[in-house]
Coordinates of C-alpha atoms in Angstrom, one line a residue:
X80 CA -9.9 -19.4 -1.9
X81 CA -11.5 -15.9 -1.8
X82 CA -10.1 -13.5 -4.3
X83 CA -10.3 -9.7 -4.4
X84 CA -9.6 -7.1 -7.0
X85 CA -8.9 -3.6 -5.6
X86 CA -9.0 -0.6 -7.9
X87 CA -7.1 2.2 -6.2
X88 CA -8.2 5.8 -6.6
X89 CA -9.3 5.8 -10.3
X90 CA -11.0 9.1 -9.8
X91 CA -11.5 12.1 -12.2
X92 CA -8.9 14.3 -10.4
X93 CA -6.3 11.6 -10.8
X94 CA -7.2 10.8 -14.4
X95 CA -8.2 13.9 -16.2
X96 CA -8.4 16.5 -13.4
X97 CA -6.0 18.5 -11.3
X98 CA -3.5 15.6 -10.8
X99 CA -4.4 13.7 -14.0
X100 CA -1.9 12.2 -16.4
X101 CA -1.9 10.6 -19.9
X102 CA -0.6 7.4 -18.2
X103 CA -3.7 7.3 -16.0
X104 CA -6.0 8.0 -19.0
X105 CA -4.3 5.2 -21.0
X106 CA -5.2 2.4 -18.7
X107 CA -9.0 3.0 -18.6
X108 CA -9.9 0.3 -21.2
X109 CA -7.7 -2.3 -19.6
X110 CA -9.0 -1.5 -16.1
X111 CA -12.6 -1.7 -17.3
X112 CA -11.9 -5.1 -19.0
X113 CA -10.2 -6.4 -15.8
X114 CA -13.0 -5.4 -13.5
X115 CA -15.6 -7.1 -15.7
X116 CA -13.4 -10.2 -15.9
X117 CA -12.9 -10.3 -12.2
X118 CA -16.7 -9.9 -11.5
X119 CA -17.4 -12.7 -14.0
X120 CA -14.7 -14.9 -12.3
X121 CA -16.3 -14.4 -8.9
X122 CA -13.8 -12.0 -7.4
X123 CA -15.0 -9.5 -4.8
X124 CA -14.2 -6.1 -6.3
X125 CA -13.4 -3.0 -4.2
X126 CA -12.7 0.6 -5.2
X127 CA -10.9 3.1 -3.0
X128 CA -11.7 6.7 -3.3
X129 CA -9.3 9.4 -2.1
X130 CA -11.5 11.7 0.0
X131 CA -10.8 15.1 1.3
X132 CA -12.8 18.1 2.6
X133 CA -12.4 21.8 2.1
X134 CA -9.7 21.9 4.8
X135 CA -7.3 19.8 2.7
X136 CA -4.8 22.7 2.2
X137 CA -4.3 22.8 6.0
X138 CA -3.5 19.1 6.4
X139 CA 0.0 17.6 6.5
X140 CA -0.7 16.0 3.1
X141 CA -2.0 19.4 1.8
X142 CA 1.3 21.1 2.8
X143 CA 3.3 18.5 0.8
X144 CA 0.9 18.2 -2.2
X145 CA -0.5 21.7 -2.5
X146 CA -3.0 20.8 -5.2
X147 CA -6.6 20.6 -4.0
X148 CA -8.1 17.4 -5.2
X149 CA -10.8 14.7 -4.5
X150 CA -13.0 17.0 -2.4
X151 CA -16.0 14.9 -1.3
X152 CA -19.0 15.4 -3.5
X153 CA -17.2 17.1 -6.4
X154 CA -16.8 15.8 -9.9
X155 CA -13.0 15.3 -9.3
X156 CA -13.8 13.0 -6.4
X157 CA -16.0 10.6 -8.5
X158 CA -14.8 7.4 -10.0
X159 CA -13.7 8.1 -13.6
X160 CA -15.3 7.2 -16.9
X161 CA -16.4 3.7 -17.7
X162 CA -15.4 2.5 -14.2
X163 CA -17.9 4.7 -12.5
X164 CA -20.9 2.5 -13.4
X165 CA -19.0 -0.6 -12.5
X166 CA -18.0 0.8 -9.1
X167 CA -21.7 1.2 -8.3
X168 CA -22.1 -2.6 -8.1
X169 CA -19.0 -3.0 -5.9
X170 CA -17.8 -2.0 -2.5
X171 CA -16.3 1.6 -2.5
X172 CA -14.1 2.6 0.5
X173 CA -13.4 6.3 1.0
X174 CA -10.0 7.0 2.5
X175 CA -8.6 10.2 3.9
X176 CA -5.0 9.6 3.0
X177 CA -2.7 7.5 0.8
X178 CA -3.5 4.1 2.4
X179 CA -6.7 2.7 3.7
X180 CA -6.5 0.8 7.1
X181 CA -10.2 0.1 6.6
X182 CA -9.5 -1.7 3.3
X183 CA -6.7 -3.8 4.9
X184 CA -9.1 -4.8 7.8
X185 CA -11.9 -5.7 5.4
X186 CA -9.6 -7.9 3.4
X187 CA -8.1 -9.5 6.5
X188 CA -11.4 -10.1 8.2
X189 CA -12.7 -11.5 4.9
X190 CA -10.0 -14.2 4.7
X191 CA -8.8 -13.4 1.2
X192 CA -6.1 -15.6 -0.2
X193 CA -5.4 -13.5 -3.2
X194 CA -5.6 -9.7 -3.7
X195 CA -4.9 -8.0 -7.0
X196 CA -4.3 -4.3 -7.0
X197 CA -4.6 -1.8 -9.9
X198 CA -5.2 1.9 -10.4
X199 CA -3.3 5.1 -9.6
X200 CA -0.7 6.4 -8.6
X201 CA 1.7 3.5 -8.5
X202 CA 4.3 5.3 -6.5
X203 CA 1.9 6.7 -3.9
X204 CA -1.5 5.1 -3.1
X205 CA -0.9 1.8 -4.9
X206 CA 2.3 1.0 -3.1
X207 CA 1.0 2.2 0.3
X208 CA -2.1 0.0 0.1
X209 CA 0.0 -2.9 -1.1
X210 CA 2.2 -2.6 2.0
X211 CA -0.9 -2.3 4.3
X212 CA -2.5 -5.3 2.7
X213 CA 0.7 -7.3 2.8
X214 CA 0.9 -6.5 6.6
X215 CA -2.8 -7.5 7.1
X216 CA -2.5 -10.7 5.0
X217 CA 1.0 -12.0 5.3
X218 CA 0.2 -15.3 3.7
X219 CA -2.0 -14.1 0.8
X220 CA -0.9 -13.8 -2.8
X221 CA -0.8 -10.1 -3.6
X222 CA -0.5 -9.2 -7.3
X223 CA 0.1 -6.1 -9.4
X224 CA -0.1 -6.1 -13.2
X225 CA 2.1 -3.2 -14.4
X226 CA -0.3 -2.6 -17.3
X227 CA -3.1 -1.9 -14.9
X228 CA -1.3 0.8 -12.8
X229 CA -0.2 4.3 -13.7
X230 CA 1.9 7.1 -12.3
X231 CA 2.3 10.8 -13.2
X232 CA 6.0 10.0 -13.3
X233 CA 7.0 6.8 -15.2
X234 CA 10.4 6.4 -13.5
X235 CA 8.8 6.6 -10.0
X236 CA 6.1 4.2 -11.1
X237 CA 8.7 1.6 -12.2
X238 CA 10.7 2.1 -9.0
X239 CA 7.6 1.5 -6.9
X240 CA 7.0 -1.8 -8.7
X241 CA 10.5 -2.8 -7.9
X242 CA 10.1 -1.8 -4.2
X243 CA 6.8 -3.8 -4.1
X244 CA 8.7 -6.9 -5.3
X245 CA 10.9 -6.5 -2.2
X246 CA 8.0 -7.0 0.1
X247 CA 6.7 -10.1 -1.7
X248 CA 4.2 -8.5 -4.1
X249 CA 4.0 -10.5 -7.3
X250 CA 4.5 -8.0 -10.1
X251 CA 3.5 -9.8 -13.2
X252 CA 1.9 -9.3 -16.6
X253 CA -1.0 -11.3 -17.8
X254 CA -2.7 -11.4 -21.2
X255 CA -5.5 -8.8 -21.0
X256 CA -7.5 -6.7 -23.4
X257 CA -6.4 -3.0 -23.6
X258 CA -3.1 -1.5 -22.7
X259 CA -1.6 0.5 -19.9
X260 CA 1.7 1.8 -18.6

């Protein structure tokens, strides 16, 4: 069975930048350990990267989230910290909005039987991509470890995990190095 690990939007702007949070910063060690473990175990590892251009404020999303972030080519757009070097050996998919249809198609076309999601923000990009992947791979096992995701709002993050359970995402905890919230 083909297995994939998908790291959602672990970018400077979402960790330490304009939309950063302590929760996002706190999962870096655990994410790094999980990516290394997944590579060692033969998973295909993907990173998504929220990607906007200078016209972001004029977009629908920009009118709802009026904080310029993840502008292509800027420091804020880059994968954060210790995961940056790891991402350079993996597939990185740029996405112009919350979910990535391209990611869902790549996973579906690749015949993956298990997809694990991690990253930020649980209640926005993680949940939207979980729904897209569930739609593209209705028979696959899709997993989220709560210690490997983070949100700027803990209550919204917990609620998103509960919603994901409703569309057959396995929300579970496994023994891993590091910690997260």
